[in-house]
PDB file of C-alpha atoms and ligand atoms in Angstrom:
ATOM      1  CA  MET A  16     342.886  86.866  73.936  1.00 48.00           C
ATOM      2  CA  THR A  17     341.434  83.543  72.993  1.00 52.00           C
ATOM      3  CA  PRO A  18     339.949  83.038  69.561  1.00 52.00           C
ATOM      4  CA  GLU A  19     336.575  83.079  71.233  1.00 55.00           C
ATOM      5  CA  GLU A  20     337.044  86.642  72.315  1.00 55.00           C
ATOM      6  CA  SER A  21     338.764  87.927  69.149  1.00 61.00           C
ATOM      7  CA  PRO A  22     336.746  90.766  67.839  1.00 86.00           C
ATOM      8  CA  TYR A  23     334.609  90.141  64.705  1.00 96.00           C
ATOM      9  CA  ASP A  24     333.985  93.478  63.150  1.00 98.00           C
ATOM     10  CA  ALA A  25     333.143  94.704  59.675  1.00 98.00           C
ATOM     11  CA  SER A  26     333.706  98.349  60.470  1.00 97.00           C
ATOM     12  CA  GLY A  27     337.220  98.481  59.030  1.00 97.00           C
ATOM     13  CA  PHE A  28     335.698  97.550  55.686  1.00 98.00           C
ATOM     14  CA  VAL A  29     333.009 100.103  55.548  1.00 98.00           C
ATOM     15  CA  PRO A  30     333.874 103.238  53.655  1.00 97.00           C
ATOM     16  CA  ARG A  31     332.852 106.394  55.485  1.00 92.00           C
ATOM     17  CA  GLY A  32     330.042 108.417  54.042  1.00 84.00           C
ATOM     18  CA  GLY A  33     329.768 106.035  51.195  1.00 80.00           C
ATOM     19  CA  GLY A  34     326.676 105.951  48.983  1.00 94.00           C
ATOM     20  CA  LEU A  35     324.840 102.654  48.439  1.00 97.00           C
ATOM     21  CA  GLY A  36     326.867 101.772  45.227  1.00 97.00           C
ATOM     22  CA  GLU A  37     330.204 102.348  47.041  1.00 98.00           C
ATOM     23  CA  LEU A  38     329.025 100.460  50.090  1.00 98.00           C
ATOM     24  CA  ARG A  39     327.904  97.538  48.001  1.00 98.00           C
ATOM     25  CA  GLU A  40     331.198  97.367  46.237  1.00 98.00           C
ATOM     26  CA  ALA A  41     333.157  97.470  49.396  1.00 98.00           C
ATOM     27  CA  ALA A  42     331.096  94.840  51.064  1.00 98.00           C
ATOM     28  CA  ARG A  43     332.170  92.274  48.418  1.00 98.00           C
ATOM     29  CA  ALA A  44     335.608  92.111  50.058  1.00 98.00           C
ATOM     30  CA  CYS A  45     334.455  92.059  53.735  1.00 98.00           C
ATOM     31  CA  HIS A  46     336.279  89.689  56.001  1.00 98.00           C
ATOM     32  CA  GLY A  47     334.824  91.140  59.160  1.00 98.00           C
ATOM     33  CA  CYS A  48     333.837  87.713  60.482  1.00 98.00           C
ATOM     34  CA  PRO A  49     334.532  84.114  59.429  1.00 97.00           C
ATOM     35  CA  LEU A  50     331.277  83.722  57.394  1.00 98.00           C
ATOM     36  CA  TRP A  51     332.865  85.314  54.415  1.00 97.00           C
ATOM     37  CA  ALA A  52     334.636  82.001  53.681  1.00 96.00           C
ATOM     38  CA  ARG A  53     331.472  79.945  53.864  1.00 93.00           C
ATOM     39  CA  GLY A  54     329.115  81.793  51.597  1.00 95.00           C
ATOM     40  CA  THR A  55     329.550  82.221  47.862  1.00 97.00           C
ATOM     41  CA  GLN A  56     329.349  86.009  47.984  1.00 98.00           C
ATOM     42  CA  THR A  57     328.373  89.009  50.066  1.00 98.00           C
ATOM     43  CA  VAL A  58     324.652  89.488  49.595  1.00 98.00           C
ATOM     44  CA  PHE A  59     324.133  93.286  49.987  1.00 98.00           C
ATOM     45  CA  GLY A  60     320.748  95.012  50.440  1.00 98.00           C
ATOM     46  CA  GLN A  61     318.774  95.933  47.318  1.00 98.00           C
ATOM     47  CA  GLY A  62     316.294  98.576  46.471  1.00 98.00           C
ATOM     48  CA  PRO A  63     315.967 102.269  45.734  1.00 97.00           C
ATOM     49  CA  ALA A  64     318.437 104.591  47.498  1.00 96.00           C
ATOM     50  CA  ARG A  65     315.538 106.838  48.436  1.00 95.00           C
ATOM     51  CA  ALA A  66     313.277 104.003  49.714  1.00 97.00           C
ATOM     52  CA  ARG A  67     310.841 105.029  52.435  1.00 96.00           C
ATOM     53  CA  ILE A  68     310.621 101.501  53.917  1.00 98.00           C
ATOM     54  CA  MET A  69     313.537  99.338  54.831  1.00 98.00           C
ATOM     55  CA  LEU A  70     312.973  95.604  55.596  1.00 98.00           C
ATOM     56  CA  VAL A  71     315.676  93.721  57.532  1.00 98.00           C
ATOM     57  CA  GLY A  72     315.778  89.964  57.412  1.00 98.00           C
ATOM     58  CA  GLU A  73     318.305  87.537  59.075  1.00 98.00           C
ATOM     59  CA  GLN A  74     320.762  86.452  56.496  1.00 98.00           C
ATOM     60  CA  PRO A  75     320.759  85.222  52.809  1.00 98.00           C
ATOM     61  CA  GLY A  76     319.373  81.784  52.201  1.00 97.00           C
ATOM     62  CA  ASP A  77     320.655  79.304  49.640  1.00 97.00           C
ATOM     63  CA  VAL A  78     319.097  80.869  46.603  1.00 97.00           C
ATOM     64  CA  GLU A  79     320.135  84.402  47.743  1.00 98.00           C
ATOM     65  CA  ASP A  80     323.736  83.162  48.211  1.00 98.00           C
ATOM     66  CA  GLN A  81     323.813  81.912  44.714  1.00 98.00           C
ATOM     67  CA  GLU A  82     322.198  84.889  43.034  1.00 98.00           C
ATOM     68  CA  GLY A  83     323.615  87.605  45.328  1.00 98.00           C
ATOM     69  CA  VAL A  84     320.340  89.325  45.904  1.00 98.00           C
ATOM     70  CA  PRO A  85     318.344  89.300  49.142  1.00 98.00           C
ATOM     71  CA  PHE A  86     314.873  87.669  49.407  1.00 98.00           C
ATOM     72  CA  VAL A  87     314.667  86.083  46.043  1.00 97.00           C
ATOM     73  CA  GLY A  88     314.103  82.524  47.255  1.00 97.00           C
ATOM     74  CA  PRO A  89     310.932  81.000  48.715  1.00 97.00           C
ATOM     75  CA  ALA A  90     310.789  83.326  51.718  1.00 97.00           C
ATOM     76  CA  GLY A  91     311.270  86.332  49.432  1.00 97.00           C
ATOM     77  CA  MET A  92     308.478  85.155  47.143  1.00 97.00           C
ATOM     78  CA  LEU A  93     306.192  84.872  50.150  1.00 98.00           C
ATOM     79  CA  LEU A  94     307.334  88.332  51.298  1.00 98.00           C
ATOM     80  CA  ASP A  95     306.548  89.841  47.960  1.00 97.00           C
ATOM     81  CA  ARG A  96     303.017  88.424  48.027  1.00 97.00           C
ATOM     82  CA  CYS A  97     302.414  89.763  51.585  1.00 98.00           C
ATOM     83  CA  LEU A  98     303.724  93.163  50.644  1.00 98.00           C
ATOM     84  CA  ALA A  99     301.348  93.218  47.703  1.00 98.00           C
ATOM     85  CA  ALA A 100     298.454  92.097  49.982  1.00 98.00           C
ATOM     86  CA  ALA A 101     299.192  94.916  52.377  1.00 98.00           C
ATOM     87  CA  GLY A 102     299.260  97.491  49.589  1.00 98.00           C
ATOM     88  CA  ILE A 103     303.000  98.193  49.758  1.00 97.00           C
ATOM     89  CA  ASP A 104     304.710  98.855  46.565  1.00 91.00           C
ATOM     90  CA  ARG A 105     307.762  96.510  46.331  1.00 87.00           C
ATOM     91  CA  GLY A 106     309.448  99.417  44.307  1.00 87.00           C
ATOM     92  CA  GLU A 107     309.434 101.649  47.399  1.00 90.00           C
ATOM     93  CA  VAL A 108     311.072  99.034  49.616  1.00 98.00           C
ATOM     94  CA  TYR A 109     314.810  98.513  50.410  1.00 98.00           C
ATOM     95  CA  VAL A 110     315.462  94.920  51.579  1.00 98.00           C
ATOM     96  CA  THR A 111     318.569  93.783  53.432  1.00 98.00           C
ATOM     97  CA  ASN A 112     319.682  91.351  56.056  1.00 98.00           C
ATOM     98  CA  ALA A 113     321.375  91.661  59.476  1.00 98.00           C
ATOM     99  CA  VAL A 114     324.053  89.366  58.241  1.00 98.00           C
ATOM    100  CA  LYS A 115     325.317  89.467  54.713  1.00 98.00           C
ATOM    101  CA  HIS A 116     326.744  85.934  54.209  1.00 98.00           C
ATOM    102  CA  PHE A 117     324.832  82.651  54.027  1.00 98.00           C
ATOM    103  CA  LYS A 118     325.805  80.543  57.092  1.00 98.00           C
ATOM    104  CA  TRP A 119     325.155  76.903  56.420  1.00 97.00           C
ATOM    105  CA  GLU A 120     326.032  73.322  57.409  1.00 96.00           C
ATOM    106  CA  PRO A 121     326.257  70.524  54.866  1.00 94.00           C
ATOM    107  CA  ARG A 122     323.677  67.800  55.086  1.00 94.00           C
ATOM    108  CA  GLY A 123     324.277  65.194  52.376  1.00 93.00           C
ATOM    109  CA  LYS A 124     324.401  67.353  49.207  1.00 92.00           C
ATOM    110  CA  ARG A 125     322.219  70.154  50.631  1.00 94.00           C
ATOM    111  CA  ARG A 126     323.251  73.211  52.485  1.00 95.00           C
ATOM    112  CA  ILE A 127     321.119  73.709  55.558  1.00 95.00           C
ATOM    113  CA  HIS A 128     320.579  77.166  56.923  1.00 95.00           C
ATOM    114  CA  SER A 129     322.386  77.759  60.314  1.00 96.00           C
ATOM    115  CA  LYS A 130     321.355  80.638  62.429  1.00 96.00           C
ATOM    116  CA  PRO A 131     324.153  83.354  62.755  1.00 97.00           C
ATOM    117  CA  ASN A 132     325.287  83.787  66.348  1.00 97.00           C
ATOM    118  CA  ALA A 133     325.402  87.095  68.350  1.00 96.00           C
ATOM    119  CA  ARG A 134     329.026  87.795  67.369  1.00 96.00           C
ATOM    120  CA  GLU A 135     328.293  87.406  63.757  1.00 97.00           C
ATOM    121  CA  VAL A 136     325.311  89.679  63.989  1.00 98.00           C
ATOM    122  CA  ARG A 137     327.368  92.244  65.828  1.00 97.00           C
ATOM    123  CA  ALA A 138     330.237  92.005  63.368  1.00 98.00           C
ATOM    124  CA  CYS A 139     327.998  92.696  60.446  1.00 98.00           C
ATOM    125  CA  LYS A 140     326.023  95.516  62.013  1.00 98.00           C
ATOM    126  CA  PRO A 141     328.288  98.321  60.592  1.00 98.00           C
ATOM    127  CA  TRP A 142     326.958  97.419  57.129  1.00 98.00           C
ATOM    128  CA  LEU A 143     323.427  97.659  58.364  1.00 98.00           C
ATOM    129  CA  GLU A 144     324.079 100.988  60.008  1.00 98.00           C
ATOM    130  CA  ALA A 145     325.788 102.240  56.716  1.00 97.00           C
ATOM    131  CA  GLU A 146     322.695 101.253  54.814  1.00 98.00           C
ATOM    132  CA  LEU A 147     320.444 102.988  57.210  1.00 98.00           C
ATOM    133  CA  GLY A 148     322.740 106.109  56.869  1.00 97.00           C
ATOM    134  CA  ALA A 149     322.585 106.003  53.078  1.00 97.00           C
ATOM    135  CA  VAL A 150     318.925 105.296  52.646  1.00 97.00           C
ATOM    136  CA  ARG A 151     317.548 107.067  55.658  1.00 97.00           C
ATOM    137  CA  PRO A 152     314.185 105.238  55.547  1.00 98.00           C
ATOM    138  CA  GLU A 153     311.055 106.568  57.305  1.00 97.00           C
ATOM    139  CA  VAL A 154     310.140 103.046  58.546  1.00 98.00           C
ATOM    140  CA  VAL A 155     312.398 100.112  59.427  1.00 98.00           C
ATOM    141  CA  VAL A 156     310.789  96.722  59.804  1.00 98.00           C
ATOM    142  CA  CYS A 157     312.742  93.947  61.422  1.00 98.00           C
ATOM    143  CA  LEU A 158     311.722  90.504  60.101  1.00 98.00           C
ATOM    144  CA  GLY A 159     312.276  88.024  62.839  1.00 98.00           C
ATOM    145  CA  ALA A 160     314.395  87.791  65.933  1.00 97.00           C
ATOM    146  CA  THR A 161     317.793  88.202  64.377  1.00 98.00           C
ATOM    147  CA  ALA A 162     317.090  91.555  62.764  1.00 98.00           C
ATOM    148  CA  ALA A 163     315.342  92.621  66.022  1.00 98.00           C
ATOM    149  CA  GLN A 164     318.342  91.412  68.041  1.00 97.00           C
ATOM    150  CA  SER A 165     320.717  93.557  65.929  1.00 98.00           C
ATOM    151  CA  LEU A 166     318.741  96.651  65.722  1.00 98.00           C
ATOM    152  CA  LEU A 167     316.453  96.709  68.859  1.00 97.00           C
ATOM    153  CA  GLY A 168     318.687  94.710  71.297  1.00 95.00           C
ATOM    154  CA  ALA A 169     318.708  91.194  72.658  1.00 91.00           C
ATOM    155  CA  GLY A 170     315.900  92.194  75.111  1.00 90.00           C
ATOM    156  CA  PHE A 171     313.328  92.668  72.377  1.00 94.00           C
ATOM    157  CA  GLN A 172     311.098  89.633  71.847  1.00 96.00           C
ATOM    158  CA  VAL A 173     309.358  89.503  68.569  1.00 96.00           C
ATOM    159  CA  THR A 174     306.795  86.998  69.689  1.00 94.00           C
ATOM    160  CA  ARG A 175     305.585  89.395  72.401  1.00 96.00           C
ATOM    161  CA  HIS A 176     305.972  92.742  70.704  1.00 97.00           C
ATOM    162  CA  ARG A 177     305.437  92.134  66.992  1.00 97.00           C
ATOM    163  CA  GLY A 178     303.546  94.982  65.242  1.00 97.00           C
ATOM    164  CA  GLU A 179     304.371  97.413  67.954  1.00 97.00           C
ATOM    165  CA  PHE A 180     306.175 100.656  67.050  1.00 97.00           C
ATOM    166  CA  VAL A 181     309.170 101.376  69.243  1.00 96.00           C
ATOM    167  CA  ALA A 182     311.070 104.607  69.733  1.00 96.00           C
ATOM    168  CA  SER A 183     314.542 104.239  68.226  1.00 96.00           C
ATOM    169  CA  PRO A 184     317.161 106.653  66.797  1.00 97.00           C
ATOM    170  CA  ILE A 185     317.482 104.517  63.610  1.00 97.00           C
ATOM    171  CA  ALA A 186     314.231 105.809  61.954  1.00 98.00           C
ATOM    172  CA  PRO A 187     311.047 107.814  62.763  1.00 97.00           C
ATOM    173  CA  LEU A 188     309.077 104.513  62.709  1.00 98.00           C
ATOM    174  CA  VAL A 189     310.478 101.179  63.843  1.00 98.00           C
ATOM    175  CA  THR A 190     308.767  97.855  64.247  1.00 98.00           C
ATOM    176  CA  ALA A 191     309.187  94.195  64.090  1.00 98.00           C
ATOM    177  CA  THR A 192     307.236  91.251  62.760  1.00 98.00           C
ATOM    178  CA  ILE A 193     307.744  87.562  62.203  1.00 97.00           C
ATOM    179  CA  HIS A 194     310.134  86.318  59.489  1.00 97.00           C
ATOM    180  CA  PRO A 195     308.416  85.056  56.354  1.00 98.00           C
ATOM    181  CA  SER A 196     310.335  81.816  56.771  1.00 97.00           C
ATOM    182  CA  ALA A 197     308.498  81.241  60.019  1.00 97.00           C
ATOM    183  CA  VAL A 198     305.265  81.234  58.049  1.00 97.00           C
ATOM    184  CA  LEU A 199     306.648  78.648  55.751  1.00 97.00           C
ATOM    185  CA  ARG A 200     307.805  76.539  58.624  1.00 96.00           C
ATOM    186  CA  GLN A 201     304.263  76.129  60.152  1.00 97.00           C
ATOM    187  CA  ARG A 202     303.196  72.611  60.377  1.00 97.00           C
ATOM    188  CA  ASP A 203     299.970  72.706  58.282  1.00 98.00           C
ATOM    189  CA  ASP A 204     298.134  74.809  55.808  1.00 97.00           C
ATOM    190  CA  ALA A 205     295.749  76.400  58.329  1.00 98.00           C
ATOM    191  CA  ALA A 206     298.585  77.447  60.544  1.00 98.00           C
ATOM    192  CA  ARG A 207     300.489  78.928  57.521  1.00 98.00           C
ATOM    193  CA  GLN A 208     297.413  80.800  56.455  1.00 98.00           C
ATOM    194  CA  ARG A 209     296.926  82.196  59.901  1.00 98.00           C
ATOM    195  CA  GLU A 210     300.615  83.336  60.237  1.00 97.00           C
ATOM    196  CA  ARG A 211     300.451  84.746  56.712  1.00 98.00           C
ATOM    197  CA  GLU A 212     297.418  86.964  57.554  1.00 98.00           C
ATOM    198  CA  LEU A 213     299.103  88.134  60.758  1.00 98.00           C
ATOM    199  CA  LEU A 214     302.253  89.149  58.776  1.00 98.00           C
ATOM    200  CA  ILE A 215     300.028  90.897  56.188  1.00 98.00           C
ATOM    201  CA  ALA A 216     298.264  92.734  59.031  1.00 98.00           C
ATOM    202  CA  ASP A 217     301.569  93.961  60.486  1.00 98.00           C
ATOM    203  CA  LEU A 218     302.707  95.132  57.055  1.00 98.00           C
ATOM    204  CA  ARG A 219     299.398  96.910  56.404  1.00 98.00           C
ATOM    205  CA  ARG A 220     299.858  98.757  59.815  1.00 98.00           C
ATOM    206  CA  VAL A 221     303.350  99.741  58.500  1.00 98.00           C
ATOM    207  CA  ARG A 222     301.641 101.311  55.358  1.00 98.00           C
ATOM    208  CA  GLU A 223     299.062 103.084  57.535  1.00 98.00           C
ATOM    209  CA  ARG A 224     301.595 104.554  59.958  1.00 97.00           C
ATOM    210  CA  LEU A 225     303.832 105.709  57.026  1.00 96.00           C
ATOM    211  CA  ALA A 226     300.717 107.485  55.479  1.00 96.00           C
ATOM    212  CA  GLU A 227     299.993 109.182  58.887  1.00 96.00           C
ATOM    213  CA  LEU A 228     303.658 110.215  59.216  1.00 94.00           C
ATOM    214  CA  ARG A 229     303.508 111.889  55.848  1.00 91.00           C
ATOM    215  CA  ALA A 230     300.166 113.507  56.435  1.00 94.00           C
ATOM    216  CA  ALA A 231     301.603 114.962  59.626  1.00 91.00           C
ATOM    217  CA  GLY A 232     304.377 116.394  57.908  1.00 79.00           C
TER     218      GLY A 232
HETATM  219  N1  URA B 307     315.773  84.950  54.631  1.00 64.74           N
HETATM  220  C1  URA B 307     316.303  86.117  54.956  1.00 64.74           C
HETATM  221  O1  URA B 307     316.379  86.462  56.173  1.00 64.74           O
HETATM  222  N2  URA B 307     316.850  86.944  54.143  1.00 64.74           N
HETATM  223  C2  URA B 307     316.938  86.494  52.836  1.00 64.74           C
HETATM  224  O2  URA B 307     317.548  87.227  51.985  1.00 64.74           O
HETATM  225  C3  URA B 307     316.384  85.358  52.446  1.00 64.74           C
HETATM  226  C4  URA B 307     315.762  84.565  53.382  1.00 64.74           C
HETATM  227 FE1  SF4 B 308     331.471  90.782  56.659  1.00 64.74          FE
HETATM  228 FE2  SF4 B 308     328.955  90.414  57.403  1.00 64.74          FE
HETATM  229 FE3  SF4 B 308     330.118  88.698  55.723  1.00 64.74          FE
HETATM  230 FE4  SF4 B 308     330.802  88.670  58.332  1.00 64.74          FE
HETATM  231  S1  SF4 B 308     328.796  88.177  57.527  1.00 64.74           S
HETATM  232  S2  SF4 B 308     332.204  88.634  56.460  1.00 64.74           S
HETATM  233  S3  SF4 B 308     330.828  90.822  58.762  1.00 64.74           S
HETATM  234  S4  SF4 B 308     329.670  90.871  55.375  1.00 64.74           S
END
């Protein structure tokens, strides 16, 4: 087996049937793929164990890597404002990432985000599955292509199917929308504003579908 083919896999590090606290603790020691050596620490998901909504991002950014908490940097602040605008209480949301270590490349003194590849996403998926099993959310929202790739498969295109709800065994309601970082990357204020409104609209739909689900039953 060449190193290229060697299995990256977190599953050997994941305690069976563990609650969130146990999972979080075990994840600190994960060496399931080489990214453990590059990031400062494992950034595990955060939120109430009984959250109805789970949001899944890509991977921690620079700020998250230092603080050990997901979505606390610029993208996280934007996400918080969009959740509020959509009428979703941040307190009922569990936020996590498809990959739990920050992958970066040096550029001068800065650490530049580097997209996790398919092997790294696959390697880290057992943590995401364990979080899904522990929290059992009613709705899962993939934020961006990496989360969608992990949970919905490589064939799912966020640009084409954002905001649609797809049948999936992972939760009663599953959908995907753009990543808040994609809003921040737009070239001008008008484009940023437009993308922000679309993200809010997708999140508002999540709230409405969740209310319908509860009313039904
Ligand atoms: N982007 C993500 O996908 N996740 C974070 O936690 C922060 C930024
Ligand atoms: Fe483990 Fe995921 Fe970190 Fe890789 S990125 S070392 S699989 S926690």
